[in-house]
Amino acid sequence: RSGNTSSDGSAAAPPWKVAAPSAGTNGHAVGISDTDFEEDALDEFLGANMNDFEEEDSMLGALSAHEQPIEGEVGQSPPVVNPDGESSSKNADESVHVHNKGSESTTTASHPAHQELLERVQLAHNLVVTSLTLQTIPPSSEEQHRYPSDASDDFADEDEGKAKSLRTLGLELYELFAGSKPPFSDRDAMDNNTSCTDQDVVYSHDGSRSCRQPRKRRDENRHQRQYSPLSDLGLPSSLSWMVDILINGGNVDCDEGKLCYRSEKEVELDLKLMIDCPDIFLYSTANAESIVCGEVQAQHHLLIPNKLYGREEYAVQLRDAYDRASHSGGQCQAVFVFGEAGVGKSSLIRSVLESYPVVGRRHIVYAKFDELVYSQSVSVIFHAFDEYCARLVATEPPSRLGELGAAMLNAIDLEGRSLLCSLMPKLRWIIGDGGSPDTIGLGTNSFENQGAGAQFRLRFAVRVFLQTLASWVFECGTALTIFIDDLQFADHNSHDLVTVLLTDTALSGVLFLGGYRTGLENSTSMGSELTILLGLLRDAEMIQSTDIHISNIDKNCVNILVAESVGIIPRLTRPLSDVIFPRTNGNPLFVRQLLQSLVTEQRLVYSVSLRRWTWDLESIQRRPIDNNVLALMIDKINKLSSEVRLALTMASALGFQCSKSTVGLLEIVREEGNLALSDFLDAAVDEGLMDETKSSYRWSHDRVQEAAYSLLSQKDEREAMHVLIGLQLRRALSQASPASPSSADDLLFLTVDHMCRGISLIQGCDDKIDLAMLCLRAGKLSVLRSSFPSALMYFKAGRGLLDEDDWTRNYDLMHDLTNSCAEMEYTAGDIASMKPLLNDSLAHSVSFDDKIRCYITLVSSLSANDRPKDAVKIILEVLERIGETFPSTVDPATVLDGLQETQKVLEDTPIDSLKSLPEMKNKQKALEMRFLNKLLISSFMASMHDLTALTMFRMVRISMVHGLCSESPSAFVSYGYFLCSGGASDGCVVHHDIEKGYRYGKAGMALAERFDPRQSIRVSVAFYGCVAFYKEPLQAVIEPLEATYEASMMAGDLYSAAFCSFLAFQYSLFCGKNLEDLLRKMTRSIESLGEHKQTAILAHQVIDEQCVLNLTGRSDDPTKLKGESVDIDVLEAKRLWRLVSLACSYQVGMSYLFGKYEMALQYAEKKKDTDEKHLHGFREFSRWVRCAYVFYDGLASLALSRTSLDPKLTQRSQDAIDSMKTWAKLAPWNFEHKLELLLAEQAFAAGNYDAAFRSYGNGVNLAEKRGFVNEAAVAAECAFIFFKERGDYGLAEVYRSRAVELYAKWGATAKVTRLRRS
């Protein structure tokens, strides 16, 4: 030791004295909130530059090591001293904070003086450890003889012995750190011992000891000490205070409370804590000189650490979820972090996000909902993905971006890309011109293309986008993390979008983090929506869900927070934290804000002389208790100037975050002159109420925003504030530059939002009209962005500003708003609200042309709600008004006349030259075609097939005479279907012309490419569903149907999507796809049909499902369609004749497959009887069912004809063979093997065994070769029966084994079981 002393005898500053850090570098972050992130830039809320990913530690480099969040595993927290003096490393309920592994060694400063100070503290620690070790060594027998236990007066009292030991230790430590002894020695002190208790002992400068007098002020106590404390020598206050307490026998009773050390073990633990966390307890308070001279503000601002306390277990859960999503299959994970306001939900998530590996930090999408910004709530999610796209462009190599762009172009169609780019403009930076909205007109978002499927079109496009993106991210070895904060403020549509995305069975490699505040679940409508969302996601099988309930921190953690805030070891801050804890209940935000308030009230002050924070415990105890943090913040804001308060209330009305460009448009209105809002927000930033970023202001916590907004206590005050903001923004909107449409659009939404919040205060007629026009603009812009709920809100607000007289004064505005409201109500599925709006518009429309828009809405709503006959009635009325009349009754003769007239028009035009026809110029005819196309669809859905035929003929003739339009392709494909099927109904039968019908269908497909993509969807459905299989392999038709299904979903055409799905599954069943795989897919499809309310298609598809259940052995009686999906007897009892007819068709095949030949013919007769009596010659819209029905009806007739001479059976089987020959000529792939089996059975019945032998072999081989495993199995089974009855048991066994193998391959377990028994 070097004995350095000053000229006056006091200890001089030791050589390791160092300068204090500047404000803001005290190992803590100034004014950082517990829970909030920057919304528009990920690097803002992650606390680092996201554009720099070259170095592993680039994001964490700005943080000192002890502040860094988790990296890898959660490290051990610093030792915490329990009341009994024992140390422990706390778990989630007790731990100090989330502490970086290895921070004990990595936080040693590189400054030489820091290093020397730390070495001295380590030396002191070793000294105490050595002393403790020596105390454990028992004295030798000689020492015990020389010094018996009662021989020394100094050790007669155990407490006095402890006090002496602690005083001796204090003097040793003082000399170690000061470089010289204090002016008195420990021996001098002991020689002047009095009868005072240890707690009352004080020492004067000469070493004499006296009893403590009644407690005096801090300066008097310090004067009585009569020696220079270590803090005067520039040493940390924690060391100085520790030594002072020890010199005073281990006890000090002062304004800060009663402070004590009870053993040397406690001293050792505190020294170890200083070594482990030197940035907090050593370096940050090593010198106060710069705080006084250069950093004056540090005297008034507490540097509160941005740390987590007691959250290690939760952090591990989050990291585990990330690991599961990033590896081992990448199953989607959802973690919900919830708790009261201010408990640190977002801070917990942020710390884990910061601990991601570099590649993981690149792929984080962050969104935060705002209670005061709700009109464009769904756009919050899209804005987050838009910013993510920009970050990808800035950080990813061009080659990787090219791969993502190519994958997007391949997975998402043109219209879907255009829609996504309208919502996420920066996506175009990745996919290029392929996503430009200019590539297709904005007319694709017209009302007719919305309807009930409009919302789904948006969801489906985003779902495919997310699938593609997540797959691309997963290839990098990480999961895509989506963090959405404040879910309690999201609306129904946002929740719905989240649910649709995360319950997607095709999605993997996604970690969804949702934060929300508890206590609102049942108090608000948004809270109720949140409850539903959480239930759906927690019950979803495709996503693994984890709940993390964050509660307040315990008393020990509060003490650590306080200790690290003031830079004093926790043992010495215990009296202060004991007062703070019951007042805050351990809410971290409340604790932080209370500490700041104590500083403001000067109950917690920085002492320049003591070089540490000091507090007046009695004054704090007398302070009024705040009920909660909100009341505390209100009180704090009320102490500010009136201008600052007004600025804060105005900023709170703008939401949690407001851009500087918006703030720059607003002013504080005063009588003596207006002032810029930004001038006063800077003062709020200085007070720690707000944070400032490069582009925005944001509140330090949403509870602070709530406190400022609550100052507008009355409803009229809040409305007046919003109107004031809206008027100032309206003035700026009128001056907005057309060169920046996106910013003008955002300004439009912001203006209308605020004006509508105070809409009751808008009284002037001109003001109302102006706002109504703005609402109309905002609504139409929302429609273009597919934000239909927002559009409805704007339209309703605009219409509410007008009255009945405006039908005369402002007709165009009123008409537009009324019809727009009706269209959006239909889109939302609220037909009850739509009807009065349409009636009002129809009653006030001044021309028939103005009524057209109403009729389109009405017809669309009727069709979407399974009322096609009502839609047909209205369409016929409209067509009559515009010049296209139809006969009151449509019979087969009328259809034949229409066919002949159409053929006459077509006879001079080759089919291949249809594509050369000009486009339609006549607007009247274009309008007729528009409604005729609606009639074509509605009449088909209503099973009015004669009217459907008449409509398609009319459309073909108009197209031939007046040119082509977007509806023409549907007409030609429908006409081709008519020719292939041989008529509209059994009452209207024409000669099959499959060749010509197929060519017209192909021509219609070619024409569709010239027009609206959505029309091409309907054309594809008709062609591949009803025409293509007459010429093309059935298996080849399934893939286009699946592709059309995807396109239909992307377009929001739910009916076409459902129809495609139904046909694809039906054809898969009939061409022998594996039944188990088919059943799994079919079950999901049926759930989807129910979800999207496609009840008509659903009723048909469950019949297919029941067939599969029967074949796979999941039915009590496999011969009858009666089980968990459908019961044919119930259908008949309910008089659902169309379904009865379809079920009978299937029942013919099921009965035959299980050897019930007579039952098969009974169901065939029942179908015929049902069609004639109840359906007037109805034909199934799936003609393949008709082909299958004919096939199995013929097989059943032939099987019975072997034992019966009934001529009806012979004729029946011959009719089946004749039909199959016709079809086999045109499509041999689909029908030739069927014909071979029918001929084999016919030869068997006739006794022509050689012919039967050849045909059986051909039937089995052809069916298997062409992929019809099911019919190959049927043919093998028939051959088995043939050879068995002939007595050729060897060949019979060969074919039986072959049939078993083929049925097993098909998945028909019930058939396999029966054949094995035989």
XYZ file of C-alpha atoms in Angstrom, residues 365 579 585:
3
model
C -41.950 -8.736 -38.463
C -41.285 1.686 1.065
C -47.262 -3.836 -5.826
